[in-house]
Amino acid sequence: MSPQHNPSKRPLTLRDVSEAAGVSEMTVSRVLRNRGDVSDATRLKVTKAAKMLGYVPNKIAGALASQRVNLVAVIIPSMSNMVFPEVMTSISEVLDETPLQPVIGVTNYLPEKEESVLFEMLSWRPSGVIIAGLEHTAAARAMMQNADVPIVEIMDLDGDPIDAIVGVSQRRAGREMAEAIIEQGYRKIGFMGTNMPLDHRARKRFEGFTEALAKAGIEIADQEFYSGGSALVKGREMTEAILKRSPDLDFLYFSNDMIGAGGLLYCLANGIDVPGQVGLAGFNGVELLDGLPKQLATMDAERHQIGRIAAQIIAARANGEEVEARIELTPKLQFGDTLKR
Amino acid sequence: MSPQHNPSKRPLTLRDVSEAAGVSEMTVSRVLRNRGDVSDATRLKVTKAAKMLGYVPNKIAGALASQRVNLVAVIIPSMSNMVFPEVMTSISEVLDETPLQPVIGVTNYLPEKEESVLFEMLSWRPSGVIIAGLEHTAAARAMMQNADVPIVEIMDLDGDPIDAIVGVSQRRAGREMAEAIIEQGYRKIGFMGTNMPLDHRARKRFEGFTEALAKAGIEIADQEFYSGGSALVKGREMTEAILKRSPDLDFLYFSNDMIGAGGLLYCLANGIDVPGQVGLAGFNGVELLDGLPKQLATMDAERHQIGRIAAQIIAARANGEEVEARIELTPKLQFGDTLKR
DNA sequence: ATAATTCGTGTTAGCGGTAACATAGTTGAA
DNA sequence: TTCAACTATGTTACCGCTAACACGAATTAT
């Protein structure tokens, strides 16, 4: 009873199944959705007929009729930064236990792209939206406010959420890193980051960082920015450049772990004593760091938790449950081997 | 004229816009889709009204009525392996130039999960399917055959495609790597890979590899497998284990670059002469390798090309164009610094 | 035994759009 | 002038499914 190749080109509908099974379309619909009372005998007839024909229900029609859609829009800036696929993985894990299904949209960090992706996704009337960050165009905000579905903004916590929010305070993360660095006695601090004015999270971390330094009467001694290319290579190159230019730096703060790892590898290869001569720290707590010769100091951005909780909020709301709308997670500082004297 | 917060909870429909603009629903539909002749005056009235109300069209209804869906199902085994997000990125790049939009499904390398994800996606009647690999359950194959949309199987090339196929021959990739290794004079060869019987591409590479070795009268001298955890760490650990157990190995072939990088770092840290004492090679050509102290030999799996071409095939077919159905790409061997004597 | 439930199935009327055709005005060529 | 051809808009009939209700048969309660 393997599915037959549909001979007429006409796509199969409930009617085809119902005729094959000798029952009404409604009964087939009930069987296929496991809803309502159907006798075992008819249930069997119907499943048999459906399988034999190779019937695949049309969710478009179903969604229109029932006003229910099991899709959750997930909007992220990029797939090249492992952070976002990781968040996605956690979201998927949670939604796998529910009838909901994630649909991913990528914005490339462009607000207008975000707006158009959002518009596109909302036009499928999803059961919820998970979106990275708090900065959106006015139109995007308005769309989300009017959409009448749960909206969860993730990753960041510094700003006004539209609805629910799950993340870490990026400012605080930058601040705490600065405080730890100062506490360890480092004073001549260099910063390396991405050249992306639209990466608001990186920007806020930097602001928190400099703010805390300022409170201790310290200023960034030198800085370096990059864009594009392999982050590991860029980290290497920037570290070389900054140390040649400012040999008296005693600490390098990298805005992400990949460039931090590049910096670490550069120092190790060039006999620079880490953390004696120069201390190093990154951000994110990516798994990769575990495999490096030395453990880079970093701060875990809690992205698995974030994905998990965001998905749970959507799932709960989809069931009509009320849930707390603001979840602040605490980024955990890991000193590793590169941040101590 | 910023969008008003919809006062009645009832979601907006074309009718609301049409009433606000004083025209028929059909005219609004025409304006919003840029189809058919509409006078500039009415066009303006309509866009104004739509914007004012904050109207978001309902694609579900639209898709049902027009029998057209702009979604492309993309089914991949995992998001944790950077290879797949990279393919996704290329697919997105191409589809961004079209009205089509990718929808991602993740199978976790499980055939049954693949089947259910596929079923779910097909029930949204996408305009095409891009799916990793050639191994599917019978039911999954049947569904794709009956779906009457373009299907592109990607990454692999060794097997019978359902429709179109874009990829590299994994067997050949393994074979060519083996031949290069032998050519360089290595003879005592160790293999390290994942413990995943369902990763068919890794399996085929391994088969091609051993086959070519056999042709030269060589057998794998020792092997090691891992599952889960940080690939970089595992590469390190496995390398240590295999070299302790079989100190006479003169080459280590890793089934992916991450464990290869771990192996490389281990060797460097332990003063093992690479490639003098031991040669190393991985697979995939991941960007990360560029940042390591030594360039690991690898073979580029052409995943950006694969994503791009797969998306182009779908886009062309969606326009009714005929396109070649079998694209074989050639994995390029990169000797790097770890495969020569 | 008879009414009140429950069970299993069918019927009807949309869901919110769009294809296809219909219909006035307008324009322009014969 | 007269009618074919076009322009701008409207009307109608679905797309494939499900909510809501209807209804006879079977079961249970009284």
Coordinates of N, CA and C in Angstrom, one line a residue, chain B residues 23 50 63 83 88 154 158-159 184 214 226 234 242 245 274 282 326 330:
Chain B
V23 N -13.4 52.4 -2.7 CA -13.3 51.6 -3.9 C -13.7 50.1 -3.6
A50 N -4.4 52.2 3.1 CA -3.8 51.0 3.6 C -2.8 51.4 4.7
A63 N -2.8 33.1 -1.0 CA -2.2 31.9 -1.6 C -3.3 30.9 -1.9
V83 N 28.4 24.5 8.4 CA 28.2 24.3 6.9 C 26.8 24.6 6.5
M88 N 22.6 28.1 3.8 CA 21.4 28.9 4.0 C 21.7 30.3 3.5
I154 N 20.8 18.5 -2.4 CA 22.1 19.2 -2.4 C 23.1 18.5 -1.5
D158 N 26.3 11.1 -4.9 CA 26.4 9.7 -5.1 C 25.0 9.0 -4.8
G159 N 24.2 8.9 -5.8 CA 22.9 8.2 -5.6 C 21.9 8.7 -6.6
Q184 N 52.0 11.9 -1.6 CA 53.0 12.6 -0.8 C 53.8 11.7 0.0
A214 N 42.9 1.2 -0.4 CA 43.0 -0.2 -0.8 C 43.6 -0.4 -2.1
Y226 N 34.0 10.1 17.5 CA 33.4 10.8 18.6 C 32.0 11.1 18.3
K234 N 37.2 17.7 20.9 CA 37.2 16.3 20.5 C 38.4 16.0 19.6
I242 N 44.8 8.7 19.7 CA 45.3 7.9 18.6 C 46.8 7.9 18.5
R245 N 48.2 5.7 21.2 CA 48.0 4.3 20.9 C 48.9 3.8 19.7
V274 N 54.6 19.0 12.1 CA 53.6 18.9 11.0 C 54.1 19.7 9.9
G282 N 41.7 17.8 6.7 CA 40.3 17.8 7.2 C 39.4 17.8 5.9
R326 N 21.3 18.3 -13.1 CA 22.4 17.6 -12.4 C 23.7 18.5 -12.5
T330 N 33.2 20.5 -8.3 CA 34.5 19.8 -8.0 C 35.1 20.3 -6.7

